[in-house]
mmCIF file of C-alpha atoms and ligand atoms in Angstrom:
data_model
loop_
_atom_site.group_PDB
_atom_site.id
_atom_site.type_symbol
_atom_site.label_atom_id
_atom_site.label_comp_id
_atom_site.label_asym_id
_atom_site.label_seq_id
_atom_site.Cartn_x
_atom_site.Cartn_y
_atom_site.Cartn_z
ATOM 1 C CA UNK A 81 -290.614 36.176 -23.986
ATOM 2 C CA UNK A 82 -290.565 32.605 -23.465
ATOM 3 C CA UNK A 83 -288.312 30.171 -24.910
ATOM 4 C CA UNK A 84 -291.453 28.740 -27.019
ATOM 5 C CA UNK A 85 -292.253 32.251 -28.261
ATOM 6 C CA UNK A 86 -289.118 32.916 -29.410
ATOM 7 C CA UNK A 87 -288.292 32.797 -33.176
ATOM 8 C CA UNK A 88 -286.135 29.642 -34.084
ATOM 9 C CA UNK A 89 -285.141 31.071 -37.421
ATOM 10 C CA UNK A 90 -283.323 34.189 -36.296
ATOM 11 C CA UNK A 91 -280.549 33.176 -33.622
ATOM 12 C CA UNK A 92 -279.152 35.807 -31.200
ATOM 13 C CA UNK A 93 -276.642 37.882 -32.512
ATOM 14 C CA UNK A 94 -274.235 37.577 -30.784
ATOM 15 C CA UNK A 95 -272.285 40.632 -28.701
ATOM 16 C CA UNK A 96 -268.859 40.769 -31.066
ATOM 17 C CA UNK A 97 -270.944 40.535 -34.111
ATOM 18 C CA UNK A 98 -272.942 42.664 -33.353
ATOM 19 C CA UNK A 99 -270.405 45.400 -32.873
ATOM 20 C CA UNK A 100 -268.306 44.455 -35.490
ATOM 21 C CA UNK A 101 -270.769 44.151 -38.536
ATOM 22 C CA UNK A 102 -272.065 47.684 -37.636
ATOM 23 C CA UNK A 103 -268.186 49.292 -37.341
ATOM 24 C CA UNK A 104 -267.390 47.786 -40.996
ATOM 25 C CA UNK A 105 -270.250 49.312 -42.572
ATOM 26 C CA UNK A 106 -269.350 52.629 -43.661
ATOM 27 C CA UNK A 107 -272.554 53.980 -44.329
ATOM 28 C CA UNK A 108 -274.597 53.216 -41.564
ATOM 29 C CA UNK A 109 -271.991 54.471 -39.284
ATOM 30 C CA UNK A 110 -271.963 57.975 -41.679
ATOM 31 C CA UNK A 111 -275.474 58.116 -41.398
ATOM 32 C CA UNK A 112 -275.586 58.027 -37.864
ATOM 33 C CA UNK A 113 -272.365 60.778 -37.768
ATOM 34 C CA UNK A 114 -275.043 62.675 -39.475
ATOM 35 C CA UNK A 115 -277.574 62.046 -37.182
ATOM 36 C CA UNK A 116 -275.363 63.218 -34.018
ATOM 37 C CA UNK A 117 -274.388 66.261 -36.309
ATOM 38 C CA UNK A 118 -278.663 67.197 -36.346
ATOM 39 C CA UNK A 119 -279.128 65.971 -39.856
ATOM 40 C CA UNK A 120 -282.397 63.225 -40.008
ATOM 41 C CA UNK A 121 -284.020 63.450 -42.825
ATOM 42 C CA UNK A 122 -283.319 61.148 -46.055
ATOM 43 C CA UNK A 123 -282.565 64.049 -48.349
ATOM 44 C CA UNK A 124 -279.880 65.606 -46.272
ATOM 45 C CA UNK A 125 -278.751 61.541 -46.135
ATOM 46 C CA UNK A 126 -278.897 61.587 -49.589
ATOM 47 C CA UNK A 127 -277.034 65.069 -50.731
ATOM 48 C CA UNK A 128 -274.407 64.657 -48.101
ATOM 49 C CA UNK A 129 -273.350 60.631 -48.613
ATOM 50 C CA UNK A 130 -274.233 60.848 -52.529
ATOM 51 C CA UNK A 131 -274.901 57.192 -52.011
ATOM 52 C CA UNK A 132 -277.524 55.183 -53.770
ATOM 53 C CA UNK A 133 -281.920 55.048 -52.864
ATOM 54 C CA UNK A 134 -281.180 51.211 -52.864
ATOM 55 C CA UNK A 135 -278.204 51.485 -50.784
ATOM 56 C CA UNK A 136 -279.319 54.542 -48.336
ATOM 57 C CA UNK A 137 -282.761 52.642 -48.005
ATOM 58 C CA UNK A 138 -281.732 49.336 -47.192
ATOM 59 C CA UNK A 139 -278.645 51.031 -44.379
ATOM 60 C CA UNK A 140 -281.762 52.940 -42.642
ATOM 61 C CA UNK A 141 -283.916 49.633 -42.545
ATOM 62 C CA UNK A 142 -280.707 48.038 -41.241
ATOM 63 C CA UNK A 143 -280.176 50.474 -38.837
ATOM 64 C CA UNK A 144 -284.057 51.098 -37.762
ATOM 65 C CA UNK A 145 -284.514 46.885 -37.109
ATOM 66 C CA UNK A 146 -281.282 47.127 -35.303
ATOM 67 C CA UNK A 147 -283.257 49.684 -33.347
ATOM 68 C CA UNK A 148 -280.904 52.695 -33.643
ATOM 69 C CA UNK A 149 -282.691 54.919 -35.254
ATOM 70 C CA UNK A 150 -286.416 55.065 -35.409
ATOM 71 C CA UNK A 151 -288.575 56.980 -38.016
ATOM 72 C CA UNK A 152 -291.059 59.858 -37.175
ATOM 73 C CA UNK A 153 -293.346 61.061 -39.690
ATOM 74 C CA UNK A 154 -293.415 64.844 -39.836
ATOM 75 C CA UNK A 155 -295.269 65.390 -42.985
ATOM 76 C CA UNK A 156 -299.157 64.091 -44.096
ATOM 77 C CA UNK A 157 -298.507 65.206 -47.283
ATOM 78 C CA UNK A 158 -296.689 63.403 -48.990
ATOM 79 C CA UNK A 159 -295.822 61.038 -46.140
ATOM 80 C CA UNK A 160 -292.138 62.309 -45.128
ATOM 81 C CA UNK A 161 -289.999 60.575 -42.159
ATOM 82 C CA UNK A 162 -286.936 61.675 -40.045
ATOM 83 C CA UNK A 163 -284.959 60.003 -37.520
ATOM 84 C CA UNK A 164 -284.268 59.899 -34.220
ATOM 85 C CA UNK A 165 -281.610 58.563 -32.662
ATOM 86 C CA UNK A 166 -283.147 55.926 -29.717
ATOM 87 C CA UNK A 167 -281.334 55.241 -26.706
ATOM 88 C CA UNK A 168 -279.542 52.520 -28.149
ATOM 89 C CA UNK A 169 -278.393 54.758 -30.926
ATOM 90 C CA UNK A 170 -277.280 57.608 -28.912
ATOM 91 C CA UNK A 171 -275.218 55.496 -26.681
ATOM 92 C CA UNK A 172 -273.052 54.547 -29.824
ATOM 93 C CA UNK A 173 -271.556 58.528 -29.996
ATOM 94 C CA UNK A 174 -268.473 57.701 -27.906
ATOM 95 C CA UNK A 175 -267.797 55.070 -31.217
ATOM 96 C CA UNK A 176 -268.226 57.541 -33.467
ATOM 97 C CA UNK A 177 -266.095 60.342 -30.789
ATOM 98 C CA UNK A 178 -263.320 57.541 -31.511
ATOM 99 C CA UNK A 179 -263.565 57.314 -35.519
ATOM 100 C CA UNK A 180 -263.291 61.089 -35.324
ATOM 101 C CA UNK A 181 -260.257 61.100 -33.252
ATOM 102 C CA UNK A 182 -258.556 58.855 -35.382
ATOM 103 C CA UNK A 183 -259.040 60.436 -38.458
ATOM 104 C CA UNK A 184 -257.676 64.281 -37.177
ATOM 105 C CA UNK A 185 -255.008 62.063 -36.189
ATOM 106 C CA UNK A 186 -253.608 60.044 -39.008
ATOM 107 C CA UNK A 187 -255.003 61.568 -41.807
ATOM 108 C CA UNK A 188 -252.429 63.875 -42.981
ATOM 109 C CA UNK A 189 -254.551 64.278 -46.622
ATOM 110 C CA UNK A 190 -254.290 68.237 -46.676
ATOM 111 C CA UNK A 191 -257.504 67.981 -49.024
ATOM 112 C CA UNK A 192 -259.072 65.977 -45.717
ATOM 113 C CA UNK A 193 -261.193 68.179 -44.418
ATOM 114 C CA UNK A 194 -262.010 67.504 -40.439
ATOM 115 C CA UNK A 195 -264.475 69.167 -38.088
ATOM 116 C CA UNK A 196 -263.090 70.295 -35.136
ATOM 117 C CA UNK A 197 -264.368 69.796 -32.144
ATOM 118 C CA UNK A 198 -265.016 72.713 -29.299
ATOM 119 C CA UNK A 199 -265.767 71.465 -25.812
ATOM 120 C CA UNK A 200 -268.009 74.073 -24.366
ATOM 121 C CA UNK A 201 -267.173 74.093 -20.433
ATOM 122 C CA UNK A 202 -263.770 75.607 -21.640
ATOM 123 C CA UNK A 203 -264.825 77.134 -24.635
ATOM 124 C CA UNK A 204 -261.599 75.600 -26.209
ATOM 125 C CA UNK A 205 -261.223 73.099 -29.791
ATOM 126 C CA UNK A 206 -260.021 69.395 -28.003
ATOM 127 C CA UNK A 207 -258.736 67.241 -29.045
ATOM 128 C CA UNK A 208 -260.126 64.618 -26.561
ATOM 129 C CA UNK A 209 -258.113 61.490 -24.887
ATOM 130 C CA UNK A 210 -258.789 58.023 -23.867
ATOM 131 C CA UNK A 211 -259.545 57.025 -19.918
ATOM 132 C CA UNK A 212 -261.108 55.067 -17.415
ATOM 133 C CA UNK A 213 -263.460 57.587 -14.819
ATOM 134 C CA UNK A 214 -262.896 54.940 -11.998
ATOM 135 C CA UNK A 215 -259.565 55.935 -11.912
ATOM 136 C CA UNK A 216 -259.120 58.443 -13.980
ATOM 137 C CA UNK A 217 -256.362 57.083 -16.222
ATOM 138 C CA UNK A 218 -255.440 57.187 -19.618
ATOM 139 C CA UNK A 219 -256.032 53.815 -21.268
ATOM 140 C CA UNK A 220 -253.468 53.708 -23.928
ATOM 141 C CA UNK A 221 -252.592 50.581 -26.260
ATOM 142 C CA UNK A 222 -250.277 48.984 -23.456
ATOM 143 C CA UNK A 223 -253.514 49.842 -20.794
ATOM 144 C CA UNK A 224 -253.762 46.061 -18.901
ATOM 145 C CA UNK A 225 -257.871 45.424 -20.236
ATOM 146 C CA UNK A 226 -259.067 42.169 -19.775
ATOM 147 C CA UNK A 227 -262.509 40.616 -20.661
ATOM 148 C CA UNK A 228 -263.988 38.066 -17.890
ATOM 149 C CA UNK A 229 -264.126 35.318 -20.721
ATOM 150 C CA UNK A 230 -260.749 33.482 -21.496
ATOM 151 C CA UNK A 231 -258.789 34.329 -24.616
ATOM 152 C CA UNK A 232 -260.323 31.015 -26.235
ATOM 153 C CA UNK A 233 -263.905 32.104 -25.416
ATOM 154 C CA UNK A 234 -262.966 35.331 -27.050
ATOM 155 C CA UNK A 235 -261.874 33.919 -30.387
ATOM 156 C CA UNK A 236 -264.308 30.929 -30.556
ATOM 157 C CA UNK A 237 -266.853 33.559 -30.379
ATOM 158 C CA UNK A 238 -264.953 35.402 -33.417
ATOM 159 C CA UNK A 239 -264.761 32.319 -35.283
ATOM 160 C CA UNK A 240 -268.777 32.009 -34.608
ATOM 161 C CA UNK A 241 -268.880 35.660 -35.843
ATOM 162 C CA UNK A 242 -267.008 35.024 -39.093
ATOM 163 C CA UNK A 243 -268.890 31.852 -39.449
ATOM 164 C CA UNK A 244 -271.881 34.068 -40.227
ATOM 165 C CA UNK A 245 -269.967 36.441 -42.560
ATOM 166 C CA UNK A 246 -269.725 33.264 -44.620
ATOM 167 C CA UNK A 247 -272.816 31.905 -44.583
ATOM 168 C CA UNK A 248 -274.772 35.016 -44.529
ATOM 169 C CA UNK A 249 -272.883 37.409 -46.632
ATOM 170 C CA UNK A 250 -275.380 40.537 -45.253
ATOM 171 C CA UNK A 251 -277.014 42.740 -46.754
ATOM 172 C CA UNK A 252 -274.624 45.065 -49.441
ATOM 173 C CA UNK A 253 -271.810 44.710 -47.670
ATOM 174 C CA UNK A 254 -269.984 42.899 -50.486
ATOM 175 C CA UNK A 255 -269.810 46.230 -51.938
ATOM 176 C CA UNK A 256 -268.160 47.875 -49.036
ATOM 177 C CA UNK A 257 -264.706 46.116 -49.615
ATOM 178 C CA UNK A 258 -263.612 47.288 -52.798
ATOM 179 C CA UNK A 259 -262.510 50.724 -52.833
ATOM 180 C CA UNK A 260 -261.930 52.755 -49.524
ATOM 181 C CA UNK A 261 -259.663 55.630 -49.908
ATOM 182 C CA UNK A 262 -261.259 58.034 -47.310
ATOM 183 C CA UNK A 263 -260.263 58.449 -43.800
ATOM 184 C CA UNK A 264 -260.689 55.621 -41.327
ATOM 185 C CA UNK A 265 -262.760 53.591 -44.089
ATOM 186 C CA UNK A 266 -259.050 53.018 -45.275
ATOM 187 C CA UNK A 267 -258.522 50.643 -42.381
ATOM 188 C CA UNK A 268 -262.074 49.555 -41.668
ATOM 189 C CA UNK A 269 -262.538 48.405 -45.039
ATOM 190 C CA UNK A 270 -264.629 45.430 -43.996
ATOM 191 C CA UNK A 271 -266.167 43.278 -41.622
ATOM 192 C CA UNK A 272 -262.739 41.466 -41.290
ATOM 193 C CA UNK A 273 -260.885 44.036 -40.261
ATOM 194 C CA UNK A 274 -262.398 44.848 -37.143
ATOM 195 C CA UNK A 275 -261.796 40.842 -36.505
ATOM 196 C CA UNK A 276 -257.913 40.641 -37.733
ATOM 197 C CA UNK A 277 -257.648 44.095 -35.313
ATOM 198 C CA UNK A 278 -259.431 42.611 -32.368
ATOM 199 C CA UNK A 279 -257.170 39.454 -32.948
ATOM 200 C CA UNK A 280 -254.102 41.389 -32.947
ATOM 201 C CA UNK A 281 -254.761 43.256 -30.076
ATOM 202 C CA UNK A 282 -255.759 39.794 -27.769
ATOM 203 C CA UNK A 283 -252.132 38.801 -28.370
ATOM 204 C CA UNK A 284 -252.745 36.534 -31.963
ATOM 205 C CA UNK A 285 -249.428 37.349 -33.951
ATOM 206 C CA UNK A 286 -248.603 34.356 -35.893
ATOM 207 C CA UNK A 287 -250.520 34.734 -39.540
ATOM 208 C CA UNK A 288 -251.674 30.801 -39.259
ATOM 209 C CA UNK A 289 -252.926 31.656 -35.591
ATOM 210 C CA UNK A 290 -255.204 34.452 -36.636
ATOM 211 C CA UNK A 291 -255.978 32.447 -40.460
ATOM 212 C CA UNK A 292 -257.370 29.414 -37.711
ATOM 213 C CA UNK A 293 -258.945 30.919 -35.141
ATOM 214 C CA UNK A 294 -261.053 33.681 -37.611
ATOM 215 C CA UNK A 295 -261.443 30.837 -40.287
ATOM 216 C CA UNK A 296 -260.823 33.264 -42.695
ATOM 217 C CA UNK A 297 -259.658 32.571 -46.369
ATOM 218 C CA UNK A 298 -255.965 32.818 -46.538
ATOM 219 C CA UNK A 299 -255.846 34.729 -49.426
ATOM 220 C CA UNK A 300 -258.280 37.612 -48.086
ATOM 221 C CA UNK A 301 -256.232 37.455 -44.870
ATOM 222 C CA UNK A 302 -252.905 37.979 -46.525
ATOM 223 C CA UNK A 303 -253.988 40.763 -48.629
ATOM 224 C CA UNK A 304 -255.874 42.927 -45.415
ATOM 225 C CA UNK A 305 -252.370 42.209 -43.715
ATOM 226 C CA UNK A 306 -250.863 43.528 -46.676
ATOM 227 C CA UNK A 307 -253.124 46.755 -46.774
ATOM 228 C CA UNK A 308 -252.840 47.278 -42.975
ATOM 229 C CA UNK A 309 -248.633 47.378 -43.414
ATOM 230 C CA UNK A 310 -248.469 49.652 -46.359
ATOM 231 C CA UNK A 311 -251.243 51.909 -44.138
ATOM 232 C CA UNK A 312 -248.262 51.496 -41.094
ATOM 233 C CA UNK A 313 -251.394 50.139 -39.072
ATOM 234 C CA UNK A 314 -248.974 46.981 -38.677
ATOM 235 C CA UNK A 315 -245.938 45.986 -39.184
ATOM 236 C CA UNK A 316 -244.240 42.482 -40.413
ATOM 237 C CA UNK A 317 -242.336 40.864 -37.618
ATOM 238 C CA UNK A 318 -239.285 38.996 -38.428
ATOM 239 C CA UNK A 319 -238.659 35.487 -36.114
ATOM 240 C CA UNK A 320 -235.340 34.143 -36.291
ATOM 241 C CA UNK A 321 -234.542 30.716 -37.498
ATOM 242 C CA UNK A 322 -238.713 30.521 -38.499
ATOM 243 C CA UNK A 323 -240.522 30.553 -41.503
ATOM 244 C CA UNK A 324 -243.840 31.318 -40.370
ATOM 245 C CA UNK A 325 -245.426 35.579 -40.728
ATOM 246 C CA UNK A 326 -245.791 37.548 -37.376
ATOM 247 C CA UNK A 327 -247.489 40.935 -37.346
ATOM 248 C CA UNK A 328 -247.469 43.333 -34.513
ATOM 249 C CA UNK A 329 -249.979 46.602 -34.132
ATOM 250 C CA UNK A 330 -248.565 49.816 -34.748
ATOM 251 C CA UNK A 331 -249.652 52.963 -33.080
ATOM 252 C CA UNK A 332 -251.869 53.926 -35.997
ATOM 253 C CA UNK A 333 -253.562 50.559 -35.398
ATOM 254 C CA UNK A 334 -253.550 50.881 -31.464
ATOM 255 C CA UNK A 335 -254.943 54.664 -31.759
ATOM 256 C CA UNK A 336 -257.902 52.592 -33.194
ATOM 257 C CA UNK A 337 -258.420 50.504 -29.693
ATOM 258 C CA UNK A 338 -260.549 52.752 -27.989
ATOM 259 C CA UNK A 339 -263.164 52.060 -30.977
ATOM 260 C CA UNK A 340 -262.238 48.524 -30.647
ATOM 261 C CA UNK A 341 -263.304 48.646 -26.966
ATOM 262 C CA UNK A 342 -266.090 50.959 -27.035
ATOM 263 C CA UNK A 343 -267.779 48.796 -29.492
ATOM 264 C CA UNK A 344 -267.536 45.757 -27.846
ATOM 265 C CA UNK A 345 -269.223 47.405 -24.554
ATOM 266 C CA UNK A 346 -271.731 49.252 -27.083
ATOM 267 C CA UNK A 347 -272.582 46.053 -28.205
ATOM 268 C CA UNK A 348 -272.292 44.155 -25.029
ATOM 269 C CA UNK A 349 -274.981 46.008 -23.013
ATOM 270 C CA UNK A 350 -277.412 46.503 -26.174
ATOM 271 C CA UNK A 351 -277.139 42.931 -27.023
ATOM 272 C CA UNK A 352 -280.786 41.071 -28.031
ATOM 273 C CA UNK A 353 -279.697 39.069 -25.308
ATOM 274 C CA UNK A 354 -278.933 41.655 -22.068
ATOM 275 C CA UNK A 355 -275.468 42.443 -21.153
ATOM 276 C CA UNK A 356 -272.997 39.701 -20.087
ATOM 277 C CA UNK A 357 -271.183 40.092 -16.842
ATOM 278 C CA UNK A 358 -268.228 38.137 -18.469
ATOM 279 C CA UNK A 359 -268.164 40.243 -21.710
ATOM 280 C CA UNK A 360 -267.383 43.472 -19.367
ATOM 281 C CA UNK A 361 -263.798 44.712 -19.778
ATOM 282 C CA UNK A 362 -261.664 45.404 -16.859
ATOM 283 C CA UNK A 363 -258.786 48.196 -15.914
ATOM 284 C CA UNK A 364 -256.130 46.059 -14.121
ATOM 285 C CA UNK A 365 -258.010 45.351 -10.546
ATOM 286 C CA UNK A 366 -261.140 47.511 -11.824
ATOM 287 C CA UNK A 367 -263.965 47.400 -13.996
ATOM 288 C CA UNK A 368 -263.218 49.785 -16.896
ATOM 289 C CA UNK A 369 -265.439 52.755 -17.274
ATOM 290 C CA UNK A 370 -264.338 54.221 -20.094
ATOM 291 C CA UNK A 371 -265.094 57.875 -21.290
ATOM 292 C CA UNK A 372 -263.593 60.791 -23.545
ATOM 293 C CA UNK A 373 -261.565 63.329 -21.582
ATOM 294 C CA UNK A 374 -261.145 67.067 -22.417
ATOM 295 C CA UNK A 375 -257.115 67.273 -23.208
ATOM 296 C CA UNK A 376 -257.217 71.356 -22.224
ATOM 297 C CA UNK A 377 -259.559 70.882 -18.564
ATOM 298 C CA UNK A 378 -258.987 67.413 -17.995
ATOM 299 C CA UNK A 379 -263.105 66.716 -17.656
ATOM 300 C CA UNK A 380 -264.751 64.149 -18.752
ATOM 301 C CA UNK A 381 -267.040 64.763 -21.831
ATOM 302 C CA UNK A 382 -270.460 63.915 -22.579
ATOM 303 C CA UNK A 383 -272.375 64.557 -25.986
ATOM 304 C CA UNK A 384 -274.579 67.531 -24.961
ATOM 305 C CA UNK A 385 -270.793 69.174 -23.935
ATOM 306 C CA UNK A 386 -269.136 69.338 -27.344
ATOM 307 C CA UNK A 387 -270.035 71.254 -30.555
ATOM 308 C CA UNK A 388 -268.750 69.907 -34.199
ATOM 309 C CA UNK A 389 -267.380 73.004 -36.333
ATOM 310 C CA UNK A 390 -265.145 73.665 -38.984
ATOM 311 C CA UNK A 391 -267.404 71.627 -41.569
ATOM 312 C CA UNK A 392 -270.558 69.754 -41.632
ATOM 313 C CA UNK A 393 -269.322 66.704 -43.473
ATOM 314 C CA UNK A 394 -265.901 66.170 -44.889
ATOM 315 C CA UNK A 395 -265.740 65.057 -48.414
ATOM 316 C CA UNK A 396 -268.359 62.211 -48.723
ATOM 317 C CA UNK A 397 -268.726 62.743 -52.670
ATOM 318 C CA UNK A 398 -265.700 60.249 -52.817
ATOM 319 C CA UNK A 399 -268.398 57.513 -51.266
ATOM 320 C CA UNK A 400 -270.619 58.095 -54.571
ATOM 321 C CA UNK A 401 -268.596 54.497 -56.202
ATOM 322 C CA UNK A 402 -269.849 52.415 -53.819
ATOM 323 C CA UNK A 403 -273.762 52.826 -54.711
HETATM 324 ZN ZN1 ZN B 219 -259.377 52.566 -14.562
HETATM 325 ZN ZN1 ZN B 220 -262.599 71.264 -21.758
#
């Protein structure tokens, strides 16, 4: 498509909003959890999220003009659909693989109730870890990752990102922020979080240096810093001598990294706009290739390799107030 053809209206989206907007909205990402579990068709959407038509309706248009999912009719009469998962969309499970792990981590809820996961080259329940193939590493929260981009291209491009949050609003996501009190949805209660976490994690402590560079209302900031310390996803930190607030990520916040990072490549290489050399991430003196690794026989895993159990769906009644 030439630059005349193209649509002036409807800007690229760019790479960090991209990922961002689709790992704060809880019902898209449940839906496609659902998907990789072989559920896709609306009903089972329906009985299993106990969300609303309006709501379910306009997350699978979302997701469909996103193009992660795309509809196949396999009834004349009436006219029923399921989805598929496209390319695109099954190159998001290592996302979802992350959400997962964080959850049978730090949810200690002992009505929370997890699949486990079996991998089936060793027949054994894993509880999979973190790495880099190139070297075969574990990436962990103090892992050196660097993006080609400077730290200032990173946040002016976060800024641009929250920019749209506040012109745009998007579509029923208002609704998203309110009430969270199920697993990782506790901490990725909206599209800021993902932001304030990716902010963190690029070295922003200061609460005026992440308040600038997001643009974000000081008010909504302070209370999302409050929520993240009670959660003990951060933690205050006290300077000396100043007056100004410091936060620093806790482990429960840097277990959620590898999501952090697998978005941003997710979102990187399935960008409207083709994958940015400068927007790859690398490992010290390599580019990072990250994957899941098998903590019992060390291999690397891949989708068709692992089998959900336990439970289909953990309790997703408790999503029913946000329809
Ligand atoms: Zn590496
Ligand atoms: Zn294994």
């Amino acid at each position: 498509m030439t630059a005349a053809q193209a649509e002036p209206s409807a800007p690229a989206v760019e790479p960090v909003s991209l990922g961002m907007e689709l790992l704060a909205d809880r019902v898209s990402l449940l839906v496609l959890r659902n998907i990789f579990r072989g559920s896709h068709r609306y009903q089972q959407f329906k009985d299993s999220l106990g969300v609303s038509h309006a709501v379910l309706t306009d997350r699978l248009r979302h997701l469909e003009a996103a193009g992660l999912i795309a509809p196949c009719q396999y009834s004349d009469r009436p006219p029923r659909f399921e989805y598929k998962l496209t390319p695109k969309g099954d190159a998001y499970w290592p996302v979802i693989v992350s959400l997962w792990r964080w959850e049978a981590i730090w949810i200690r809820d002992s009505t929370a109730t997890l699949a486990s996961v079996r991998h089936r080259e060793c027949a054994k329940v894993i509880l999979p870890w973190f790495g880099c193939t190139s070297c075969g590493e574990e990436v962990g929260l103090d892992s050196p990752l660097d993006v080609g981009v400077s730290n200032q291209t990173l946040f002016d491009s976060l800024s641009r990102t929250a920019h749209r949050y506040r012109r745009a609003g998007g579509p029923s996501l208002a609704s998203f922020a309110s009430t969270a009190s199920d697993g990782v949805f506790t901490v990725l209660r909206d599209r800021w979080s993902g932001l304030i976490m990716l902010a963190l994690v690029k070295g922003l402590t200061r609460f005026s240096e992440i308040q600038k560079h997001l643009g974000i209302s000081p008010t909504l900031l302070s209370r999302r810093l409050d929520e993240m310390t009670a959660l003990g996803v951060v933690e205050p930190v006290v300077v000396p001598g100043r007056a100004h607030r410091a936060f620093r990520m806790l482990d429960k916040g840097g277990d959620l990294r590898p999501a952090l990072v697998l978005t941003h490549l997710w979102a990187n290489e399935w960008s409207e706009t083709g994958p940015r050399a400068d927007m790859l991430l690398y490992h010290g003196d390599h580019q990072l290739q990250p994957a899941w690794f098998c903590d019992v026989c060390g291999m690397a895993i891949v989708r068709p390799s692992v089998d959900a159990e336990g439970i289909p769906d953990y309790d997703e009644t408790r999503l029913a107030g946000l329809s």
